[in-house]
Amino acid sequence: MTFRSVFRHNPEESSDLTRKRNSLRHKLFRYMFLLAALLIAAFLIGLSFIITALRQRDAFRASLQMQMAVFSQDVSSEFETLEAAGLQMSLSVTEQIRTYLNDRHMTISEINDSETDLKSLQESVFDTIKEKLLQTDSSGAFLLFDATVNTHLEGADHSRSGLYIRKNSPDSASELLLYHGIPEIGKTNHVMPHRKWTLEFHTQNLPGYQAWKTSAKPGSCSFSDIFVLPGTSDRVLLMLFPLFSPDGTFLGVCGFEMNDTFFRQKMAQPTTLSHLTCILADIHNAPEGQAPGTLRIHSENTLSCGSTDGYYLAPAGTLTVTKKLSEKQVLCTDRITSYLGITEKVKLAGSSERFRTYILIPRRDYRKMVFREGAEVLLIFSVLLCLALLCCRYFSRRFLNPILKSLEQLKNREKTDPDEMIPEIAELFSLLSEIENDRKAETSALENEIENARKELSRVNKEYDDAKRELSRLVYARKKEVDPESYQLFLNGLNTLTRTEKKIFLLYLSGKGTREIMEENNIKESTLRYHNRNIYSKLGINSMKQLLRYAAIMNGEDSDSCQRTDFF
Amino acid sequence: MKKQRLFSIFLSILLLIGLPLLSSCSGDSRLNPSEPVTLTFWHVYGEQVDSPMNLLVQQFNETVGMKKGIIINVTRMSNASEVGEQLLAAQEGRPGAGSMPDLFLCYPGTASLLGPENLVDWSEFFSQEELDSYVDAFVDEGILQNRLCVFPVCKSTRLLYVNGTEFDRFQADTGISYSSLRTWDGFFRAAAKYREWSNGKPFCAFDYLVQNVDLNAHEMGDTQLIKNGCYDCSNPVLRSSWKQFGDALVRGDIIISDLYANTQMMTGEVPAGTGSSAAILYFNNIVTFSDNTTEPMNLKVLPLPVADHPKADSAPLAPQTGCGICALKTDSIKAEAASVFVHWLTESERNLDFATQTGYFPVTEEAFQAIDSYPFQDPSYRSVYNAIRLVKNNCHFVPLPSDSGFIEKTNQLYDTLRSMQPTLNERYLDGADPDDLERETWEQFCSCLGPSEN
C-alpha cells in the first residue's frame, strides 16, 4: 500500500459525500444553524448595546458623583489656600500695625481722626495686601482698621479706614484697582482708583459685621454673607480674618474677596457632562431639614460656574428643591428651567455646616438621554428584526431556489447531471421516471389488448359476414324451393293473426315446443290446437315444418331489407 | 412581487422611524433649543460697575436664548483698549491670554489687526433692508475689506464733565461761567484761572487728549493731519493745536488722567474732565475728600469746546467713538447664534433703552432720532443727553483714527506725559521757559504718533 493509495480519491465516495452535502436536509440544517448563529450573535451584540445604553444612567450618576467630588475638592482646596494665605496675611499685618502703634505709643482707637497715621498705616501694609492678592486666586484683598478718619461724620461708627484692592478681571495679568483707601497711596503703587471708589468701607454694607466682630476670635477664619459690592454688580463672598493685638484689642479685619466672575472663571469644571452648572450655596439662611419642596436657595446667595468649554447658565431667581430622589440626588427648579443633580455639604476653611455644593444639569438633558436610550434600544431591536428578516429571506431563497430551479428544469424536461442536483430532487426525478416507465408499459399493454380485440372483432365481423352471406344464400335457396304464391299468402296471412295467435306464432319461431307454449300461456292442449288450426288456416300452411321454413325465409329477407319489422 | 412590496414598505417604515433618531436636522435653522450653543462674550459696557449689558445678556438668555438654544456667557468686562490688547494676545496664543471669545466688542482698528477674514461678515445675516434701518455712518465704519465685520451696537462721543458744586464756587469768585467753556481759548483761560484760584489744582483731566488736539486742528481748517498712517509733525495747524494743550499741560492747568477722569473728579483732584459720554455710568454723585467729608457732585455735562477760529465753512466737529460687535468665524451654528443675539440687541426700542442707560447713542435711525424726545429722570443723565443733543444737532460727527496700533501709540504717549507731568510743573514753577517745556511735550507727541525715523 502506497502513501498515495491511502489518499486516493474515490469518485464514488466523493460523489456520495457531495450528494449528502447537497441534500435538502443538510442544506436546511446548515442554513438553520447559520441563521441561528447569526441571530444569536446579533442578539448578543444588540444585548451588549442595550446593556451599554442602559448603563448610561449609571454612568451618568457616576459622572455626577465624580463631578461633585472634583468640584467640592476644587472649592475646598481654593478656600483652604485662601485660609492659609489669610492667616499669614493677618499675622503679618497685625505685626505691622502693632509695631506702628508701639513705636508711637498709640492704641488703635487713638488713630481715629488722624489722616497722617491712617495714611502711614495704609502705606505700611499696602505691599503686604497687594502681594497676598497677587499670590492668591482671589478677586480682592482688604484690610480695614478699626478706626475712621473722621469720627465727627454721621455714620462714622460704621465707616472704617483701610485698603481694599481688587483685580479688574480674573486674568493673571489683570490690573489692580483701589476700591477703598487713600488714592495717592494707590497711585504711588500703580493701583488706580476703582470707578466706584470711596475712601472708607461702610461696614453696614457687610451683612452681619457687628455680630461677627463681637464673636471673632484670634486666628479664626469666617465667611461673610454673599452680598453685592456697592456700586458694582459683583456678588462677593469675603473671608474674614480678625486682627487682635496681644492684649486682645480688636485692631481690624483683613481678608480676601471671591466674586462671582472670578469664581465662575477659576472654578469652571472640565467635564464630560453637557450643560453643567456648579453651585456653591451659602445655606445658613436656608436651614437643613426643611421638607422637600420647601428648601429654597436664592441665587443671590450662591456662587456658580459652568464648564471649561464655555457653557455657563447662571441659576436665576430662587433655586427650589422640588424632590429628593435620594440622600444626595435632587430635582430642583429655578426661574427658567429645572435641573437634576446632586448636592452635599462642603467643608470650607473649617466651616462644615455653612455651605453646600450642587452639581446640576438641565432636566431636559437627562430626559433626552433617557429618550435616547429608549430610542437606541428600539433602533437595535428594529435592526435585529430587519436582520432576522433579511436572514430568513436570504436563507429561504438560498434553500428554495435550487428546488424551484429543479422544478423548472423538470417542467422544461431539461436534463441535469445528477451529481449537481439536490439528491432529494434527483430521487424525485428517478421516482417520477419510474412512474412514467410503468405508465408507458401499461399503456403499451393496453394498446396490445386493444389491437387484439380489434383483430378479434375483425375476425368475428368477418365470420358474421360469412354467416350472413351463407344465410342469404340459404334463404335464397329455400326461397327458390317454396311456392312463391304460398309464401306470399303466408306473408299476407301474418297480418290477419290475432294477438294470441301472433304470440303463439312467435313462440314457435323462437324454438319453443307445444308444452312450453302451453305452460307459458297457461292454456290447454286443445286450446293450443285450436289456435294452431287458425294460424295454419290464415297462413295457408298445413304443417309446423312449413311454418318454420317460411318464417326462416322471412327472417332472412328481413335481415337484408328489414321487411316485416312492423309485424314483429 | 407582493411580498417584495410588503418588505419594502416594512423597511421604509423602519427607516421613517429610525431616521429622526439618527438625525436632528429640522428646518433652515441649525440652532437646537435642546442642544444650546454657548457664545463667550467680551464687552466693554459697565466695566467695574453694575453692567446694563449683563442684564441684557441675562434677559436674552432667559427668553430668546432659551427658546432658540443660545447662551451668551460674559467672560470678560473691561475697557476697549484692554479688550483689544487681550484679543490680540489671545489670537497670538500668548501664555495666560486665554482663548478667543466667540463675540466681542472692539474698535475697527483692532478688528483689522485680528484680520477681517477671521471675523463673521454680518452682511450675510442682515438683509439690505435691515441694514438701511441703521445710521449709515455707523455701519460704514465697521466695513473692513468690503466685509461688515464690526456691527454697530451703540456709539458715543466725547464730552466735558464739570463738578457743578466746585465750578459754582469758582464762578461766584471769578465770574467765569460755563459759557467760557464753549471754546478752547475760553476753556484754557478758565483752567489757568482755576489753578490760580485753587492754589495750584489742575482744572481738567483728559482721558483722550490727542483726540481733542486732532479735532481742534480739523476745526481750524486742516484736514490732512495724517500722512502714511502717522501724524504729520510738520503740519503747522497741528503744531498750533498741540501748543494750546501743551502749554496748559506744562503749567499744570490740565492733566492727563490717571486712568479715568471721573475717578479724579470723585476724589476732588480736579473739577472737570473730558471723557466718553458713556463715562456717565461710572460717576459717583458725590465728591469725597481726604477727611472723608463729601459734597454733591452736581454734575454738569457740556459739549467739548470748539476751536476759536474755525474755518469759515466748517461745522463744529465731534468725535464719533464706540466699539462695534464682532464674531469670531468658527462654525455656522455659532455665526447664526451670534446673528440672532445681535439682531435682538439692536432692535430699536431695546437699543434706545440700552443706550440711554449707558450714555451712548443708539445706532438705528429710528432710535437715534428718538433721543431728542427721550425722558430722562436722573439729572446727571439728563445733563449728558442734553449735551449729546446739542452735539448731535450742531456738530458733524467724525470717526476717530482707528488704524492698527493707534490706540497703543496714544496710550504710550499718555503714559509718557503722565510721568513727565510732575517734573514739568516743577520746572515751570522753578522758572523754566514754558515754550521749551511745551516743545518737549510736542517732541513726545511726534515720537509716539509722528512718522518713525526709519
mmCIF file of C-alpha atoms in Angstrom, chain B residues 214-418:
data_model
loop_
_atom_site.group_PDB
_atom_site.id
_atom_site.type_symbol
_atom_site.label_atom_id
_atom_site.label_comp_id
_atom_site.label_asym_id
_atom_site.label_seq_id
_atom_site.Cartn_x
_atom_site.Cartn_y
_atom_site.Cartn_z
ATOM 1 C CA ASP B 214 -6.879 116.337 16.386
ATOM 2 C CA LEU B 215 -10.408 117.763 16.265
ATOM 3 C CA ASN B 216 -9.216 121.216 17.192
ATOM 4 C CA ALA B 217 -6.793 121.133 14.266
ATOM 5 C CA HIS B 218 -9.525 119.901 11.946
ATOM 6 C CA GLU B 219 -11.815 122.687 13.057
ATOM 7 C CA MET B 220 -9.015 125.135 12.440
ATOM 8 C CA GLY B 221 -9.176 124.076 8.839
ATOM 9 C CA ASP B 222 -6.655 121.377 8.115
ATOM 10 C CA THR B 223 -7.974 118.016 7.142
ATOM 11 C CA GLN B 224 -4.676 116.394 6.175
ATOM 12 C CA LEU B 225 -3.171 115.766 9.589
ATOM 13 C CA ILE B 226 -2.208 112.201 8.925
ATOM 14 C CA LYS B 227 0.295 111.020 6.366
ATOM 15 C CA ASN B 228 1.075 107.360 5.850
ATOM 16 C CA GLY B 229 -0.804 106.407 9.000
ATOM 17 C CA CYS B 230 1.076 108.865 11.219
ATOM 18 C CA TYR B 231 0.507 112.434 12.297
ATOM 19 C CA ASP B 232 2.324 114.905 10.084
ATOM 20 C CA CYS B 233 4.500 116.723 12.606
ATOM 21 C CA SER B 234 5.454 119.323 10.019
ATOM 22 C CA ASN B 235 1.872 120.457 9.806
ATOM 23 C CA PRO B 236 1.689 123.976 11.299
ATOM 24 C CA VAL B 237 -2.012 123.703 12.170
ATOM 25 C CA LEU B 238 -1.424 120.514 14.103
ATOM 26 C CA ARG B 239 1.546 122.103 15.827
ATOM 27 C CA SER B 240 -0.543 125.123 16.711
ATOM 28 C CA SER B 241 -3.341 122.973 18.046
ATOM 29 C CA TRP B 242 -0.981 120.935 20.187
ATOM 30 C CA LYS B 243 0.647 124.046 21.579
ATOM 31 C CA GLN B 244 -2.589 125.141 23.236
ATOM 32 C CA PHE B 245 -2.820 121.849 25.078
ATOM 33 C CA GLY B 246 0.908 121.529 25.656
ATOM 34 C CA ASP B 247 1.128 124.934 27.297
ATOM 35 C CA ALA B 248 -1.734 124.080 29.644
ATOM 36 C CA LEU B 249 -0.091 120.777 30.490
ATOM 37 C CA VAL B 250 3.189 122.456 31.314
ATOM 38 C CA ARG B 251 1.523 124.986 33.557
ATOM 39 C CA GLY B 252 -0.482 122.301 35.295
ATOM 40 C CA ASP B 253 -3.820 123.746 34.188
ATOM 41 C CA ILE B 254 -4.777 120.390 32.782
ATOM 42 C CA ILE B 255 -3.521 116.869 33.382
ATOM 43 C CA ILE B 256 -3.578 113.544 31.644
ATOM 44 C CA SER B 257 -5.991 111.402 33.659
ATOM 45 C CA ASP B 258 -4.524 108.641 35.762
ATOM 46 C CA LEU B 259 -6.887 106.099 34.326
ATOM 47 C CA TYR B 260 -10.226 107.780 34.011
ATOM 48 C CA ALA B 261 -11.026 111.426 34.581
ATOM 49 C CA ASN B 262 -14.142 110.570 36.538
ATOM 50 C CA THR B 263 -12.177 108.970 39.396
ATOM 51 C CA GLN B 264 -10.070 112.108 39.743
ATOM 52 C CA MET B 265 -13.231 114.162 39.869
ATOM 53 C CA MET B 266 -14.652 111.840 42.548
ATOM 54 C CA THR B 267 -11.614 112.381 44.751
ATOM 55 C CA GLY B 268 -11.793 116.134 44.293
ATOM 56 C CA GLU B 269 -8.461 116.210 42.495
ATOM 57 C CA VAL B 270 -9.929 118.061 39.508
ATOM 58 C CA PRO B 271 -13.282 119.773 38.987
ATOM 59 C CA ALA B 272 -13.570 118.798 35.336
ATOM 60 C CA GLY B 273 -12.714 116.026 32.982
ATOM 61 C CA THR B 274 -13.140 115.096 29.379
ATOM 62 C CA GLY B 275 -14.244 111.642 28.588
ATOM 63 C CA SER B 276 -16.651 109.445 26.791
ATOM 64 C CA SER B 277 -20.340 110.167 27.053
ATOM 65 C CA ALA B 278 -20.524 106.590 28.345
ATOM 66 C CA ALA B 279 -18.464 107.616 31.378
ATOM 67 C CA ILE B 280 -21.716 108.801 32.974
ATOM 68 C CA LEU B 281 -22.273 105.196 34.014
ATOM 69 C CA TYR B 282 -19.254 105.394 36.271
ATOM 70 C CA PHE B 283 -19.743 108.706 38.003
ATOM 71 C CA ASN B 284 -20.425 108.854 41.703
ATOM 72 C CA ASN B 285 -22.824 111.593 42.635
ATOM 73 C CA ILE B 286 -20.546 112.807 45.392
ATOM 74 C CA VAL B 287 -17.004 114.048 45.750
ATOM 75 C CA THR B 288 -15.099 112.518 48.662
ATOM 76 C CA PHE B 289 -12.246 114.391 50.256
ATOM 77 C CA SER B 290 -9.299 113.091 52.215
ATOM 78 C CA ASP B 291 -11.051 113.603 55.563
ATOM 79 C CA ASN B 292 -13.937 111.513 54.278
ATOM 80 C CA THR B 293 -16.220 114.501 54.026
ATOM 81 C CA THR B 294 -18.290 114.586 50.892
ATOM 82 C CA GLU B 295 -20.241 117.034 48.819
ATOM 83 C CA PRO B 296 -22.651 116.525 45.944
ATOM 84 C CA MET B 297 -21.056 116.409 42.527
ATOM 85 C CA ASN B 298 -23.941 118.309 40.884
ATOM 86 C CA LEU B 299 -22.562 117.088 37.610
ATOM 87 C CA LYS B 300 -22.769 119.366 34.596
ATOM 88 C CA VAL B 301 -22.106 117.918 31.206
ATOM 89 C CA LEU B 302 -21.144 120.086 28.258
ATOM 90 C CA PRO B 303 -20.142 119.547 24.677
ATOM 91 C CA LEU B 304 -16.424 119.667 24.136
ATOM 92 C CA PRO B 305 -15.072 123.145 23.473
ATOM 93 C CA VAL B 306 -14.525 124.011 19.842
ATOM 94 C CA ALA B 307 -11.780 125.882 18.016
ATOM 95 C CA ASP B 308 -11.743 129.630 18.460
ATOM 96 C CA HIS B 309 -11.173 130.415 14.849
ATOM 97 C CA PRO B 310 -12.785 127.661 12.867
ATOM 98 C CA LYS B 311 -12.593 127.516 9.138
ATOM 99 C CA ALA B 312 -15.379 129.632 7.713
ATOM 100 C CA ASP B 313 -17.425 126.900 6.085
ATOM 101 C CA SER B 314 -16.821 124.101 8.594
ATOM 102 C CA ALA B 315 -19.286 122.948 11.228
ATOM 103 C CA PRO B 316 -18.034 122.151 14.705
ATOM 104 C CA LEU B 317 -16.768 118.636 14.914
ATOM 105 C CA ALA B 318 -17.489 115.944 17.476
ATOM 106 C CA PRO B 319 -15.729 112.627 17.798
ATOM 107 C CA GLN B 320 -17.695 109.559 16.897
ATOM 108 C CA THR B 321 -16.434 106.724 19.014
ATOM 109 C CA GLY B 322 -17.600 103.468 20.332
ATOM 110 C CA CYS B 323 -16.843 99.867 19.665
ATOM 111 C CA GLY B 324 -18.786 97.550 17.449
ATOM 112 C CA ILE B 325 -19.554 93.934 17.943
ATOM 113 C CA CYS B 326 -17.566 91.245 16.146
ATOM 114 C CA ALA B 327 -17.990 87.484 15.993
ATOM 115 C CA LEU B 328 -15.125 85.119 15.559
ATOM 116 C CA LYS B 329 -15.604 82.979 12.471
ATOM 117 C CA THR B 330 -15.803 79.424 13.762
ATOM 118 C CA ASP B 331 -18.825 77.435 12.643
ATOM 119 C CA SER B 332 -22.142 78.236 11.047
ATOM 120 C CA ILE B 333 -24.155 77.461 14.196
ATOM 121 C CA LYS B 334 -22.197 79.950 16.272
ATOM 122 C CA ALA B 335 -22.416 82.527 13.499
ATOM 123 C CA GLU B 336 -26.184 82.094 13.341
ATOM 124 C CA ALA B 337 -26.443 82.293 17.131
ATOM 125 C CA ALA B 338 -24.349 85.473 17.134
ATOM 126 C CA SER B 339 -26.573 86.949 14.455
ATOM 127 C CA VAL B 340 -29.706 86.199 16.498
ATOM 128 C CA PHE B 341 -28.158 87.918 19.501
ATOM 129 C CA VAL B 342 -27.049 90.997 17.535
ATOM 130 C CA HIS B 343 -30.449 91.312 15.852
ATOM 131 C CA TRP B 344 -32.096 91.150 19.269
ATOM 132 C CA LEU B 345 -29.614 93.535 20.847
ATOM 133 C CA THR B 346 -30.015 96.224 18.210
ATOM 134 C CA GLU B 347 -33.796 96.229 17.929
ATOM 135 C CA SER B 348 -34.728 99.901 18.032
ATOM 136 C CA GLU B 349 -36.548 100.039 21.350
ATOM 137 C CA ARG B 350 -34.019 97.866 23.170
ATOM 138 C CA ASN B 351 -31.160 99.725 21.565
ATOM 139 C CA LEU B 352 -32.571 103.033 22.737
ATOM 140 C CA ASP B 353 -33.150 101.780 26.288
ATOM 141 C CA PHE B 354 -29.672 100.302 26.500
ATOM 142 C CA ALA B 355 -28.002 103.365 25.031
ATOM 143 C CA THR B 356 -29.798 105.724 27.359
ATOM 144 C CA GLN B 357 -28.769 103.716 30.391
ATOM 145 C CA THR B 358 -25.141 103.812 29.397
ATOM 146 C CA GLY B 359 -24.501 107.261 27.988
ATOM 147 C CA TYR B 360 -24.330 106.068 24.405
ATOM 148 C CA PHE B 361 -26.500 106.909 21.472
ATOM 149 C CA PRO B 362 -28.344 104.209 19.597
ATOM 150 C CA VAL B 363 -27.470 103.038 16.120
ATOM 151 C CA THR B 364 -30.797 102.604 14.389
ATOM 152 C CA GLU B 365 -32.165 105.676 12.611
ATOM 153 C CA GLU B 366 -35.446 105.408 14.495
ATOM 154 C CA ALA B 367 -33.838 105.182 17.924
ATOM 155 C CA PHE B 368 -31.192 107.779 17.060
ATOM 156 C CA GLN B 369 -33.897 110.313 16.306
ATOM 157 C CA ALA B 370 -35.886 109.288 19.387
ATOM 158 C CA ILE B 371 -33.130 110.541 21.702
ATOM 159 C CA ASP B 372 -34.372 114.105 21.224
ATOM 160 C CA SER B 373 -37.633 113.351 22.998
ATOM 161 C CA TYR B 374 -36.491 110.666 25.444
ATOM 162 C CA PRO B 375 -37.473 111.489 29.040
ATOM 163 C CA PHE B 376 -34.568 111.168 31.497
ATOM 164 C CA GLN B 377 -35.281 111.022 35.209
ATOM 165 C CA ASP B 378 -31.730 111.097 36.559
ATOM 166 C CA PRO B 379 -30.348 114.694 36.465
ATOM 167 C CA SER B 380 -26.856 113.513 35.533
ATOM 168 C CA TYR B 381 -28.182 111.501 32.613
ATOM 169 C CA ARG B 382 -30.444 114.381 31.617
ATOM 170 C CA SER B 383 -27.405 116.602 31.573
ATOM 171 C CA VAL B 384 -25.426 114.136 29.464
ATOM 172 C CA TYR B 385 -28.170 113.748 26.917
ATOM 173 C CA ASN B 386 -28.766 117.476 26.746
ATOM 174 C CA ALA B 387 -25.127 117.763 25.744
ATOM 175 C CA ILE B 388 -25.481 114.874 23.305
ATOM 176 C CA ARG B 389 -28.493 116.535 21.699
ATOM 177 C CA LEU B 390 -26.515 119.729 21.277
ATOM 178 C CA VAL B 391 -23.662 117.810 19.721
ATOM 179 C CA LYS B 392 -25.980 115.743 17.543
ATOM 180 C CA ASN B 393 -27.824 118.766 16.230
ATOM 181 C CA ASN B 394 -24.926 121.204 15.878
ATOM 182 C CA CYS B 395 -21.823 119.191 15.175
ATOM 183 C CA HIS B 396 -20.562 116.963 12.478
ATOM 184 C CA PHE B 397 -19.532 113.538 13.796
ATOM 185 C CA VAL B 398 -16.045 112.463 12.818
ATOM 186 C CA PRO B 399 -14.815 108.893 13.278
ATOM 187 C CA LEU B 400 -11.535 108.911 15.115
ATOM 188 C CA PRO B 401 -8.447 107.221 13.730
ATOM 189 C CA SER B 402 -8.549 103.532 14.492
ATOM 190 C CA ASP B 403 -5.636 102.434 12.372
ATOM 191 C CA SER B 404 -3.601 99.497 13.507
ATOM 192 C CA GLY B 405 -1.745 100.332 16.681
ATOM 193 C CA PHE B 406 -3.186 103.840 17.037
ATOM 194 C CA ILE B 407 -4.678 103.164 20.458
ATOM 195 C CA GLU B 408 -1.461 101.591 21.687
ATOM 196 C CA LYS B 409 0.579 104.570 20.476
ATOM 197 C CA THR B 410 -1.697 107.112 22.106
ATOM 198 C CA ASN B 411 -1.643 105.139 25.345
ATOM 199 C CA GLN B 412 2.134 105.194 25.182
ATOM 200 C CA LEU B 413 2.062 108.978 24.775
ATOM 201 C CA TYR B 414 -0.326 109.372 27.701
ATOM 202 C CA ASP B 415 1.906 107.220 29.901
ATOM 203 C CA THR B 416 4.913 109.335 28.975
ATOM 204 C CA LEU B 417 3.174 112.638 29.507
ATOM 205 C CA ARG B 418 1.685 111.395 32.778
#
